Each structure stands twice: as C-alpha cells, then as structure tokens.
C-alpha cells in the first residue's frame, strides 16, 4: 500500500483535464439521477487526502459522507480484506456461513450501548438496515405504525423515502410511498420558536401529544430517530428531548430505534451518539463508518426483539459479505488502537474554535447563524445577515470556492443552507487547519 503524501497540492484547475474527460464519459454512460458533489475522479485516497487522476491532492472534509472515518485505505482494513479476498469472496451466509459475520455481530454486541443480551443481522446499506429494523419491530410488537421526525433522513428506498422528511432530491416524483408512517416535531434548537432552552421539553411534549392523539401509542411499532440528524443539517436535538421520547417508547411498548448510520463509530467522539444522554436504544442501525469503505450495515438490538422475525425472514444475498466483514473488523481494530473517539473530540475542539473565530470577524456574525455538532460531525448553518432566513446560495458559493482551492466540503440541511464537515478521524491537525484556512478565505471572498 503506497502512502499518499498528506499535503494539499493543486497542479491543474479543479476539475482537471483528465477528470473533465472522464466526466464526459460518465455523462454518456451513467444515469443522470446519480449526482456528484464535485466531478473530480479519484485515483487514490488515504488519511486526510484525496488524490485525483490529474495529480491534484484535495483535503477531505467529507469522508465519503462519514464512511472512511479510519481513512480510505486504512492498513488494518486493507490487510484483513485482502486476506479474505484471497480465501473466498462469497458463499452467502444464508447458505454456508463463515466466522467473520459472527465476529462482527459479537463486536457490535460489545460496542453498542447497554449490557443486555444483544443480537445482530448484517446487510449492505443504511437504508436496508432501517427497513429491516422496521420489519423486526413490526414482527415483535404486532403493530404497524412507524413514527419519524421533522428533518430526518433514513434512505432512498421506497419505505425509507417515506421515513425521510426532505422532498428534493430524495422523494420528488418517486411516490406513492409506504403507508403507516407518521412525522412529528424534533427539538431543532436554533429554529425553535420559543428559544433553544425550551426546545427539548416543548418539542417532546408536542411529539408525544401528536403520537397519542393522532396515531395511538398502542398502534406504534417503532419510533426511529437519528441522535444527531444528518442530512437534515447536523441537528443535535435539544437536551432532554431524546430521553423523553425514549421513556415514552418504553412506557408504551414501542421499539425505540436509534439510526446511527451517519453518527456512529466514533464520529461524534463516542462510539455512538445516543450515549451522550445515556440513551440505550432497543435497536440501533449502523452502516457508513462500520467497514472502512466497504458496503456493510447492521441492525443490533435486544435479543428478544431481534429474534422476533421468523427464520428466513431476514437476510439478503450479499448481506454480511465476508470481505466487508473483514473490513469491519479492521476498522474497529483501527478505531480502538488509535483511540479515534479522542481524535474526534480534538477535531471538534479545533474546528469549533476556528469557526467561532471566523464568525467573530464577520459583522454581527455575518452569514454564520449557528455552529453545531459533536466530534468530527460539525456544521455551520448559513443565514441572511441579521436574520434566520436560510442562505442556501451562500452555502453553494462557499462550497464551490473551497472546491476550487482543493478542499472537499459538503452541504446539507432541509433548507440547503448548511455546510457540513466530516473529516476522516485520522486527519492530521495541520491538514485540518489548512482546510479551515481555505474556508476562512472563502468567507472573505464571498
């Protein structure tokens, strides 16, 4: 494995001529519905750097959307996955099983919150994990209704589109959607009408009132929430909200599902974001950071709930692929050996300090309305100066300015006005600060 120099380098315009040529081929061969944030074609990646086919090296503040937390070519992931590739690529766990699948499930039982008996089932994508969590909850409770939240994102399949709040680009034109899905308020502190200090208590009361009156708690199989909402804008529900919702679920026999697909595996400075307020979910869905870039996802939860589905009711041809399982064991090994929770907390310290300093330099905070997030899951919400009116055009301009200077950043948010930062947890602090220097220069030029 060749080490990639951990330095930003621009040798062509972004995108360069080879990427432009590949983009032409892509437009002719790949469906238009598959978008890209930045059409530079990757040749190599590792640490905090993406190297493109033109030889440019970009600072990576995206991690493939929180996937390559251990880096895009982590030694333990490559070593374990390569060894597995040499042995066999597939048997289908439902036909002839293999140890790697079992070992990943054992690690998940150790790492996820709670000391109760746990079991897991493995799949390929986050959306698959969420769909299967719903299946399991319905099988266990013998109920049908599913409750989700404003600003939530859970996937692009038919059921998970129904669970997802945002229309464009995820749902528009793709209906009708799965029934028996109900949406209630979330404690979005920055935008809560009576102030962030009231959001936790008021939003949980509103949500519980709606569930009770409009659905009937006795009809609800599952309540599903991201402990830090991802695509919705890296919203941390105000303190007290998650414990109140989890308590309501427990009191009413409802399966509480923590969707940790983006926030899990050290991303927020804890193994799982729900640990921040001591939440112990009944089921937890994981993907993204689980396997160092290989496609793997999981549902992990209370053994009696996980065992509710009949034999053959869960699975899939590729679910828990042996190479992906090997990658997951390598990723978990790396997280433990490098103490990536500690590194995530340091990233938060650096990023929030720098972002607050940027805001302080702008008149009345300028475009930066809110700085939020935990660990290496940090965001700034951009607004029209002096208001809370969303400024999506500013987010687009800032992202483009960073891209042109060799820093990959992503946008998100219900209003399209959030810049989100998801650097690999192994990024060097010099690269982290250099990327933030570029962002600061982009603010100066906007």
Short mmCIF file of C-alpha atoms in Angstrom, two decimals:
data_model
loop_
_atom_site.label_atom_id
_atom_site.label_comp_id
_atom_site.label_asym_id
_atom_site.label_seq_id
_atom_site.Cartn_x
_atom_site.Cartn_y
_atom_site.Cartn_z
CA UNK A 1 0.00 0.00 0.00
CA UNK A 2 1.55 3.28 -1.16
CA UNK A 3 1.40 6.12 1.34
CA UNK A 4 -0.20 9.28 -0.05
CA UNK A 5 1.63 12.49 0.90
CA UNK A 6 -0.56 14.31 3.40
CA UNK A 7 -0.44 17.68 1.71
CA UNK A 8 -2.80 19.73 -0.44
CA UNK A 9 -1.49 20.17 -3.98
CA UNK A 10 -3.08 21.86 -6.98
CA UNK A 11 -1.43 21.21 -10.34
CA UNK A 12 -4.46 21.91 -12.55
CA UNK A 13 -7.76 23.69 -12.30
CA UNK A 14 -10.43 21.77 -10.34
CA UNK A 15 -11.62 19.67 -12.10
CA UNK A 16 -8.54 18.98 -14.24
CA UNK A 17 -8.45 17.86 -17.88
CA UNK A 18 -8.44 14.11 -17.14
CA UNK A 19 -11.41 14.50 -14.81
CA UNK A 20 -13.22 16.56 -17.45
CA UNK A 21 -12.62 13.79 -19.99
CA UNK A 22 -13.90 11.17 -17.57
CA UNK A 23 -16.92 13.32 -16.77
CA UNK A 24 -17.81 13.33 -20.47
CA UNK A 25 -17.67 9.53 -20.47
CA UNK A 26 -19.70 9.44 -17.28
CA UNK A 27 -22.44 11.66 -18.74
CA UNK A 28 -22.75 9.29 -21.69
CA UNK A 29 -22.85 6.09 -19.61
CA UNK A 30 -24.17 6.82 -16.10
CA UNK A 31 -27.80 7.67 -15.33
CA UNK A 32 -28.35 11.39 -14.79
CA UNK A 33 -30.11 10.75 -11.47
CA UNK A 34 -26.81 9.74 -9.88
CA UNK A 35 -25.25 13.07 -8.90
CA UNK A 36 -21.80 14.08 -7.67
CA UNK A 37 -20.80 16.88 -5.34
CA UNK A 38 -17.51 17.50 -7.14
CA UNK A 39 -16.68 15.84 -10.50
CA UNK A 40 -13.02 15.16 -9.80
CA UNK A 41 -12.22 11.50 -10.36
CA UNK A 42 -10.31 9.82 -7.57
CA UNK A 43 -7.13 7.88 -8.21
CA UNK A 44 -6.01 7.28 -4.62
CA UNK A 45 -7.13 8.31 -1.15
CA UNK A 46 -5.89 7.91 2.38
CA UNK A 47 -5.52 9.78 5.63
CA UNK A 48 -6.99 13.23 5.04
CA UNK A 49 -6.21 13.40 1.30
CA UNK A 50 -7.97 12.51 -1.95
CA UNK A 51 -5.67 12.41 -4.99
CA UNK A 52 -7.39 12.79 -8.36
CA UNK A 53 -6.46 11.47 -11.81
CA UNK A 54 -4.78 14.78 -12.65
CA UNK A 55 -2.45 14.60 -9.65
CA UNK A 56 -4.26 17.17 -7.54
CA UNK A 57 -4.46 16.41 -3.84
CA UNK A 58 -7.57 17.63 -2.04
CA UNK A 59 -8.12 17.90 1.69
CA UNK A 60 -11.01 15.60 2.53
CA UNK A 61 -13.70 17.11 4.75
CA UNK A 62 -16.31 14.60 3.58
CA UNK A 63 -15.04 11.04 4.26
CA UNK A 64 -17.35 9.73 1.55
CA UNK A 65 -20.24 11.01 3.73
CA UNK A 66 -18.87 9.78 7.07
CA UNK A 67 -17.78 6.41 5.71
CA UNK A 68 -13.98 6.48 5.68
CA UNK A 69 -13.59 7.53 9.30
CA UNK A 70 -10.44 5.40 9.59
CA UNK A 71 -9.15 6.74 6.25
CA UNK A 72 -9.86 5.47 2.75
CA UNK A 73 -7.02 2.94 2.77
CA UNK A 74 -6.51 2.07 6.43
CA UNK A 75 -3.83 -0.58 6.91
CA UNK A 76 -5.93 -2.95 9.02
CA UNK A 77 -8.91 -2.72 6.65
CA UNK A 78 -6.75 -3.39 3.59
CA UNK A 79 -4.82 -6.20 5.31
CA UNK A 80 -7.88 -8.05 6.59
CA UNK A 81 -10.00 -7.52 3.46
CA UNK A 82 -7.11 -8.61 1.19
CA UNK A 83 -6.59 -11.80 3.18
CA UNK A 84 -10.30 -12.57 2.97
CA UNK A 85 -10.33 -11.87 -0.79
CA UNK A 86 -7.62 -14.49 -1.23
CA UNK A 87 -9.67 -17.09 0.68
CA UNK A 88 -13.16 -16.54 -0.78
CA UNK A 89 -15.33 -13.62 -1.84
CA UNK A 90 -18.79 -15.05 -1.18
CA UNK A 91 -20.76 -18.08 -0.13
CA UNK A 92 -23.94 -16.33 1.08
CA UNK A 93 -24.21 -16.51 4.85
CA UNK A 94 -27.69 -17.99 4.48
CA UNK A 95 -26.23 -20.92 2.50
CA UNK A 96 -22.91 -21.74 4.19
CA UNK A 97 -21.95 -19.32 6.98
CA UNK A 98 -18.50 -18.06 7.96
CA UNK A 99 -16.80 -16.80 11.10
CA UNK A 100 -16.35 -13.15 10.03
CA UNK A 101 -20.09 -12.46 10.11
CA UNK A 102 -20.38 -13.93 13.60
CA UNK A 103 -17.36 -11.97 14.82
CA UNK A 104 -18.77 -8.66 13.55
CA UNK A 105 -22.02 -9.39 15.42
CA UNK A 106 -20.00 -10.15 18.56
CA UNK A 107 -18.13 -6.84 18.26
CA UNK A 108 -21.42 -4.96 17.76
CA UNK A 109 -22.85 -6.54 20.92
CA UNK A 110 -19.79 -5.32 22.84
CA UNK A 111 -19.69 -1.78 21.43
CA UNK A 112 -23.35 -0.72 21.29
CA UNK A 113 -24.98 0.83 24.38
CA UNK A 114 -26.49 -1.35 27.10
CA UNK A 115 -25.41 -4.53 28.88
CA UNK A 116 -28.47 -6.59 27.91
CA UNK A 117 -28.27 -9.67 25.65
CA UNK A 118 -27.95 -8.50 22.03
CA UNK A 119 -28.01 -9.98 18.57
CA UNK A 120 -27.38 -8.51 15.11
CA UNK A 121 -28.24 -9.07 11.47
CA UNK A 122 -26.00 -7.74 8.70
CA UNK A 123 -26.97 -6.08 5.42
CA UNK A 124 -25.42 -3.92 2.70
CA UNK A 125 -26.62 -0.33 3.11
CA UNK A 126 -28.04 2.03 5.68
CA UNK A 127 -31.43 2.03 4.01
CA UNK A 128 -31.53 -1.77 4.19
CA UNK A 129 -30.71 -1.64 7.89
CA UNK A 130 -33.54 0.82 8.57
CA UNK A 131 -36.04 -1.21 6.54
CA UNK A 132 -35.10 -4.34 8.45
CA UNK A 133 -35.35 -2.53 11.79
CA UNK A 134 -38.96 -1.69 10.85
CA UNK A 135 -39.62 -5.32 9.88
CA UNK A 136 -38.19 -6.56 13.17
CA UNK A 137 -40.12 -4.02 15.24
CA UNK A 138 -43.38 -4.91 13.50
CA UNK A 139 -42.77 -8.62 13.98
CA UNK A 140 -42.04 -8.09 17.69
CA UNK A 141 -44.87 -5.70 18.54
CA UNK A 142 -47.52 -6.99 16.09
CA UNK A 143 -48.20 -3.31 15.34
CA UNK A 144 -47.81 -1.37 12.09
CA UNK A 145 -47.31 2.38 12.66
CA UNK A 146 -43.85 3.94 12.48
CA UNK A 147 -43.04 7.39 13.89
CA UNK A 148 -40.25 9.56 12.48
CA UNK A 149 -39.25 13.21 12.87
CA UNK A 150 -39.07 16.50 11.03
CA UNK A 151 -35.72 16.97 9.24
CA UNK A 152 -34.94 13.23 9.46
CA UNK A 153 -33.22 11.23 6.72
CA UNK A 154 -33.30 7.44 6.55
CA UNK A 155 -32.63 6.42 2.93
CA UNK A 156 -33.74 6.27 -0.71
CA UNK A 157 -35.70 3.01 -0.94
CA UNK A 158 -39.49 3.20 -1.01
CA UNK A 159 -40.02 2.68 2.71
CA UNK A 160 -37.08 4.86 3.74
CA UNK A 161 -38.20 7.64 1.39
CA UNK A 162 -41.47 7.60 3.32
CA UNK A 163 -39.45 7.88 6.55
CA UNK A 164 -37.32 10.73 5.16
CA UNK A 165 -38.56 14.29 5.61
CA UNK A 166 -36.98 16.18 2.71
CA UNK A 167 -38.67 16.19 -0.70
CA UNK A 168 -35.84 17.30 -3.02
CA UNK A 169 -33.83 15.45 -4.12
CA UNK A 170 -34.85 12.35 -2.20
CA UNK A 171 -38.59 11.91 -2.74
CA UNK A 172 -39.73 14.21 -5.54
CA UNK A 173 -41.56 12.30 -8.27
CA UNK A 174 -41.00 8.86 -6.72
CA UNK A 175 -44.28 8.27 -4.86
CA UNK A 176 -46.58 6.79 -3.77
CA UNK A 177 -44.74 5.89 -0.58
CA UNK A 178 -45.19 3.21 2.03
CA UNK A 179 -48.14 3.77 4.38
CA UNK A 180 -48.37 3.89 8.18
CA UNK A 181 -45.53 6.40 8.57
CA UNK A 182 -46.14 9.44 10.78
CA UNK A 183 -43.94 12.52 11.26
CA UNK A 184 -43.71 14.57 14.46
CA UNK A 185 -41.64 17.61 15.59
CA UNK A 186 -38.00 17.45 16.60
CA UNK A 187 -36.20 19.78 19.02
CA UNK A 188 -34.29 21.91 16.47
CA UNK A 189 -32.93 24.37 18.99
CA UNK A 190 -31.68 27.05 16.60
CA UNK A 191 -35.10 27.35 14.95
CA UNK A 192 -37.39 26.57 17.90
CA UNK A 193 -39.95 29.42 18.16
CA UNK A 194 -39.57 29.98 21.92
CA UNK A 195 -35.80 29.52 22.01
CA UNK A 196 -33.34 26.66 22.22
CA UNK A 197 -33.64 26.50 26.02
CA UNK A 198 -37.29 25.43 25.68
CA UNK A 199 -36.94 23.16 22.67
CA UNK A 200 -36.28 19.87 24.45
CA UNK A 201 -39.30 19.97 26.74
CA UNK A 202 -41.72 21.62 24.31
CA UNK A 203 -40.84 19.53 21.24
CA UNK A 204 -41.00 16.24 23.15
CA UNK A 205 -44.39 17.23 24.61
CA UNK A 206 -45.69 18.14 21.16
CA UNK A 207 -44.38 14.93 19.61
CA UNK A 208 -45.85 12.74 22.34
CA UNK A 209 -49.17 14.59 22.14
CA UNK A 210 -49.35 14.04 18.38
CA UNK A 211 -48.48 10.36 18.70
CA UNK A 212 -51.08 9.85 21.42
CA UNK A 213 -53.91 11.73 19.72
CA UNK A 214 -53.30 11.17 16.03
CA UNK A 215 -51.91 7.63 15.93
CA UNK A 216 -52.46 5.97 19.30
CA UNK A 217 -49.41 4.75 21.16
CA UNK A 218 -50.87 1.23 21.16
CA UNK A 219 -50.61 1.20 17.34
CA UNK A 220 -46.94 2.24 17.11
CA UNK A 221 -44.36 -0.44 16.35
CA UNK A 222 -41.30 1.80 16.25
CA UNK A 223 -40.03 5.31 16.84
CA UNK A 224 -36.97 5.98 14.68
CA UNK A 225 -34.62 8.94 15.15
CA UNK A 226 -31.06 9.95 14.33
CA UNK A 227 -29.43 11.01 17.64
CA UNK A 228 -27.72 13.70 15.56
CA UNK A 229 -29.78 14.37 12.43
CA UNK A 230 -27.53 14.08 9.39
CA UNK A 231 -28.92 15.21 6.04
CA UNK A 232 -31.37 17.46 7.90
CA UNK A 233 -28.48 19.71 8.91
CA UNK A 234 -26.44 18.07 11.71
CA UNK A 235 -29.16 18.98 14.19
CA UNK A 236 -28.48 17.93 17.76
CA UNK A 237 -31.90 17.54 19.39
CA UNK A 238 -32.04 19.91 22.37
CA UNK A 239 -31.15 18.30 25.70
CA UNK A 240 -33.94 16.31 27.27
CA UNK A 241 -35.72 15.56 24.01
CA UNK A 242 -34.25 12.11 23.30
CA UNK A 243 -34.63 10.85 26.90
CA UNK A 244 -38.29 11.95 26.93
CA UNK A 245 -39.03 10.19 23.63
CA UNK A 246 -37.16 7.04 24.70
CA UNK A 247 -39.04 6.98 28.01
CA UNK A 248 -42.39 7.35 26.22
CA UNK A 249 -41.47 4.47 23.91
CA UNK A 250 -40.52 2.22 26.84
CA UNK A 251 -43.69 3.06 28.76
CA UNK A 252 -45.85 2.16 25.76
CA UNK A 253 -44.15 -0.98 24.46
CA UNK A 254 -42.77 0.83 21.39
CA UNK A 255 -39.41 -0.22 19.91
CA UNK A 256 -37.03 2.77 20.11
CA UNK A 257 -34.65 2.73 17.14
CA UNK A 258 -31.51 4.88 17.05
CA UNK A 259 -30.45 5.46 13.44
CA UNK A 260 -26.68 5.82 13.93
CA UNK A 261 -25.79 5.29 10.29
CA UNK A 262 -24.03 8.66 9.95
CA UNK A 263 -23.30 9.38 13.62
CA UNK A 264 -21.91 6.01 14.73
CA UNK A 265 -18.43 4.52 15.16
CA UNK A 266 -16.55 7.34 16.93
CA UNK A 267 -17.85 10.07 14.60
CA UNK A 268 -19.20 12.21 17.46
CA UNK A 269 -16.42 11.41 19.94
CA UNK A 270 -18.33 8.46 21.38
CA UNK A 271 -18.85 5.04 19.89
CA UNK A 272 -22.46 6.05 19.30
CA UNK A 273 -24.09 9.46 19.52
CA UNK A 274 -27.03 8.23 21.64
CA UNK A 275 -24.58 7.64 24.51
CA UNK A 276 -24.37 11.42 25.05
CA UNK A 277 -27.59 11.46 27.10
CA UNK A 278 -27.39 7.86 28.25
CA UNK A 279 -29.90 6.54 25.73
CA UNK A 280 -29.98 2.75 25.40
CA UNK A 281 -31.98 2.03 22.24
CA UNK A 282 -33.90 -1.17 21.69
CA UNK A 283 -32.47 -1.38 18.17
CA UNK A 284 -29.58 0.52 16.62
CA UNK A 285 -28.89 0.75 12.89
CA UNK A 286 -25.34 1.20 11.63
CA UNK A 287 -23.56 1.45 8.27
CA UNK A 288 -21.22 4.12 6.78
CA UNK A 289 -18.24 4.12 9.19
CA UNK A 290 -18.62 0.43 10.07
CA UNK A 291 -16.28 -1.11 7.48
CA UNK A 292 -13.72 1.43 6.28
CA UNK A 293 -15.46 2.00 2.95
CA UNK A 294 -16.76 -1.49 2.19
CA UNK A 295 -20.54 -1.95 1.90
CA UNK A 296 -21.89 -3.26 5.19
CA UNK A 297 -24.71 -2.36 7.56
CA UNK A 298 -26.28 -3.83 10.66
CA UNK A 299 -29.28 -3.90 12.93
CA UNK A 300 -28.25 -4.63 16.51
CA UNK A 301 -30.61 -4.87 19.43
CA UNK A 302 -32.23 -6.66 22.31
CA UNK A 303 -32.03 -10.38 21.67
CA UNK A 304 -35.74 -10.98 22.24
CA UNK A 305 -36.66 -8.28 19.71
CA UNK A 306 -34.10 -9.39 17.13
CA UNK A 307 -35.36 -12.98 17.42
CA UNK A 308 -38.98 -11.98 16.70
CA UNK A 309 -38.60 -12.41 12.94
CA UNK A 310 -39.09 -15.97 11.69
CA UNK A 311 -36.20 -17.95 10.20
CA UNK A 312 -35.67 -16.81 6.62
CA UNK A 313 -37.45 -13.51 7.25
CA UNK A 314 -34.19 -11.56 7.44
CA UNK A 315 -31.19 -11.65 5.14
CA UNK A 316 -30.16 -10.96 1.57
CA UNK A 317 -27.77 -12.48 -0.93
CA UNK A 318 -24.86 -10.17 -0.16
CA UNK A 319 -25.75 -9.18 3.41
CA UNK A 320 -22.69 -9.51 5.63
CA UNK A 321 -20.36 -10.21 2.72
CA UNK A 322 -17.16 -11.86 4.03
CA UNK A 323 -14.83 -9.21 2.58
CA UNK A 324 -16.93 -6.41 4.06
CA UNK A 325 -16.96 -8.19 7.42
CA UNK A 326 -13.18 -8.43 7.32
CA UNK A 327 -13.05 -4.72 6.56
CA UNK A 328 -15.31 -4.01 9.53
CA UNK A 329 -13.06 -5.94 11.89
CA UNK A 330 -10.11 -3.95 10.55
CA UNK A 331 -11.96 -0.66 11.00
CA UNK A 332 -12.92 -1.49 14.60
CA UNK A 333 -9.32 -2.58 15.29
CA UNK A 334 -8.13 0.80 13.98
CA UNK A 335 -10.70 2.77 16.00
CA UNK A 336 -9.59 1.05 19.18
CA UNK A 337 -5.83 1.18 18.57
CA UNK A 338 -5.80 4.86 17.56
CA UNK A 339 -8.48 5.91 20.11
CA UNK A 340 -10.50 7.64 17.41
CA UNK A 341 -13.05 8.86 19.94
CA UNK A 342 -10.31 11.01 21.45
CA UNK A 343 -9.25 12.18 17.99
CA UNK A 344 -12.85 13.11 17.12
CA UNK A 345 -13.08 15.24 20.26
CA UNK A 346 -9.87 17.02 19.33
CA UNK A 347 -11.23 17.69 15.82
CA UNK A 348 -14.31 19.26 17.44
CA UNK A 349 -12.14 21.43 19.65
CA UNK A 350 -10.08 22.70 16.71
CA UNK A 351 -12.98 23.16 14.31
CA UNK A 352 -15.36 24.88 16.69
CA UNK A 353 -12.60 27.21 17.89
CA UNK A 354 -11.69 28.20 14.35
CA UNK A 355 -15.33 28.56 13.23
CA UNK A 356 -16.20 30.74 16.22
CA UNK A 357 -13.20 32.93 15.41
CA UNK A 358 -14.42 33.26 11.81
CA UNK A 359 -17.88 34.24 12.98
CA UNK A 360 -16.43 36.82 15.37
CA UNK A 361 -14.64 38.55 12.47
CA UNK A 362 -17.86 38.96 10.48
CA UNK A 363 -20.20 41.91 11.20
CA UNK A 364 -22.90 40.56 13.56
CA UNK A 365 -21.66 37.06 12.77
CA UNK A 366 -22.33 37.64 9.07
CA UNK A 367 -23.68 34.55 7.33
CA UNK A 368 -22.92 32.14 10.19
CA UNK A 369 -26.14 31.69 12.12
CA UNK A 370 -25.25 28.57 14.07
CA UNK A 371 -22.20 26.40 14.73
CA UNK A 372 -23.12 22.95 15.96
CA UNK A 373 -22.35 19.27 16.07
CA UNK A 374 -20.10 16.95 18.04
CA UNK A 375 -16.79 15.31 17.38
CA UNK A 376 -15.94 15.23 13.69
CA UNK A 377 -19.57 15.86 12.75
CA UNK A 378 -19.59 19.67 12.69
CA UNK A 379 -21.75 22.11 10.72
CA UNK A 380 -22.44 25.78 10.22
CA UNK A 381 -25.90 26.98 9.29
CA UNK A 382 -25.80 29.94 6.92
CA UNK A 383 -28.43 32.67 7.08
CA UNK A 384 -29.06 36.11 5.67
CA UNK A 385 -27.13 38.50 7.97
CA UNK A 386 -29.21 39.79 10.85
CA UNK A 387 -31.95 37.17 10.32
CA UNK A 388 -32.52 33.44 10.47
CA UNK A 389 -33.63 33.32 6.84
CA UNK A 390 -31.79 30.42 5.17
CA UNK A 391 -28.98 31.32 2.76
CA UNK A 392 -28.60 28.26 0.50
CA UNK A 393 -26.91 30.27 -2.27
CA UNK A 394 -24.16 31.23 0.17
CA UNK A 395 -23.63 27.57 1.09
CA UNK A 396 -23.29 26.70 -2.60
CA UNK A 397 -20.84 29.56 -3.25
CA UNK A 398 -18.70 28.72 -0.23
CA UNK A 399 -18.57 25.03 -1.16
CA UNK A 400 -17.53 25.88 -4.73
CA UNK A 401 -14.85 28.29 -3.50
CA UNK A 402 -13.42 25.59 -1.21
CA UNK A 403 -13.51 23.01 -4.00
CA UNK A 404 -11.62 25.32 -6.34
CA UNK A 405 -8.86 25.61 -3.71
CA UNK A 406 -8.63 21.88 -3.12
CA UNK A 407 -10.83 21.34 -0.06
CA UNK A 408 -13.78 18.97 -0.36
CA UNK A 409 -16.75 20.12 1.73
CA UNK A 410 -20.38 19.01 1.61
CA UNK A 411 -23.68 20.81 2.02
CA UNK A 412 -26.87 19.55 3.65
CA UNK A 413 -29.91 20.75 5.56
CA UNK A 414 -33.63 20.86 4.94
CA UNK A 415 -33.15 24.37 3.54
CA UNK A 416 -29.88 23.55 1.72
CA UNK A 417 -28.06 26.16 3.79
CA UNK A 418 -25.72 24.06 5.93
CA UNK A 419 -22.03 23.39 5.34
CA UNK A 420 -21.12 20.10 7.00
CA UNK A 421 -17.67 18.87 7.89
CA UNK A 422 -16.93 15.15 8.18
CA UNK A 423 -13.14 14.82 8.06
CA UNK A 424 -11.59 11.38 8.48
CA UNK A 425 -10.84 10.86 12.15
CA UNK A 426 -7.22 10.15 11.23
CA UNK A 427 -6.68 13.54 9.54
CA UNK A 428 -3.56 15.41 10.63
CA UNK A 429 -4.13 18.61 12.57
CA UNK A 430 -2.03 20.57 10.07
CA UNK A 431 -4.33 19.49 7.24
CA UNK A 432 -7.39 20.23 9.35
CA UNK A 433 -6.20 23.78 9.98
CA UNK A 434 -5.16 24.27 6.37
CA UNK A 435 -8.63 23.27 5.22
CA UNK A 436 -10.11 25.75 7.67
CA UNK A 437 -7.74 28.44 6.34
CA UNK A 438 -9.22 27.83 2.89
CA UNK A 439 -12.74 28.09 4.29
CA UNK A 440 -11.86 31.36 6.01
CA UNK A 441 -10.51 32.70 2.73
CA UNK A 442 -13.74 31.65 1.02
CA UNK A 443 -15.75 33.67 3.56
CA UNK A 444 -13.54 36.68 2.88
CA UNK A 445 -14.20 36.39 -0.84
CA UNK A 446 -17.92 35.79 -0.79
#
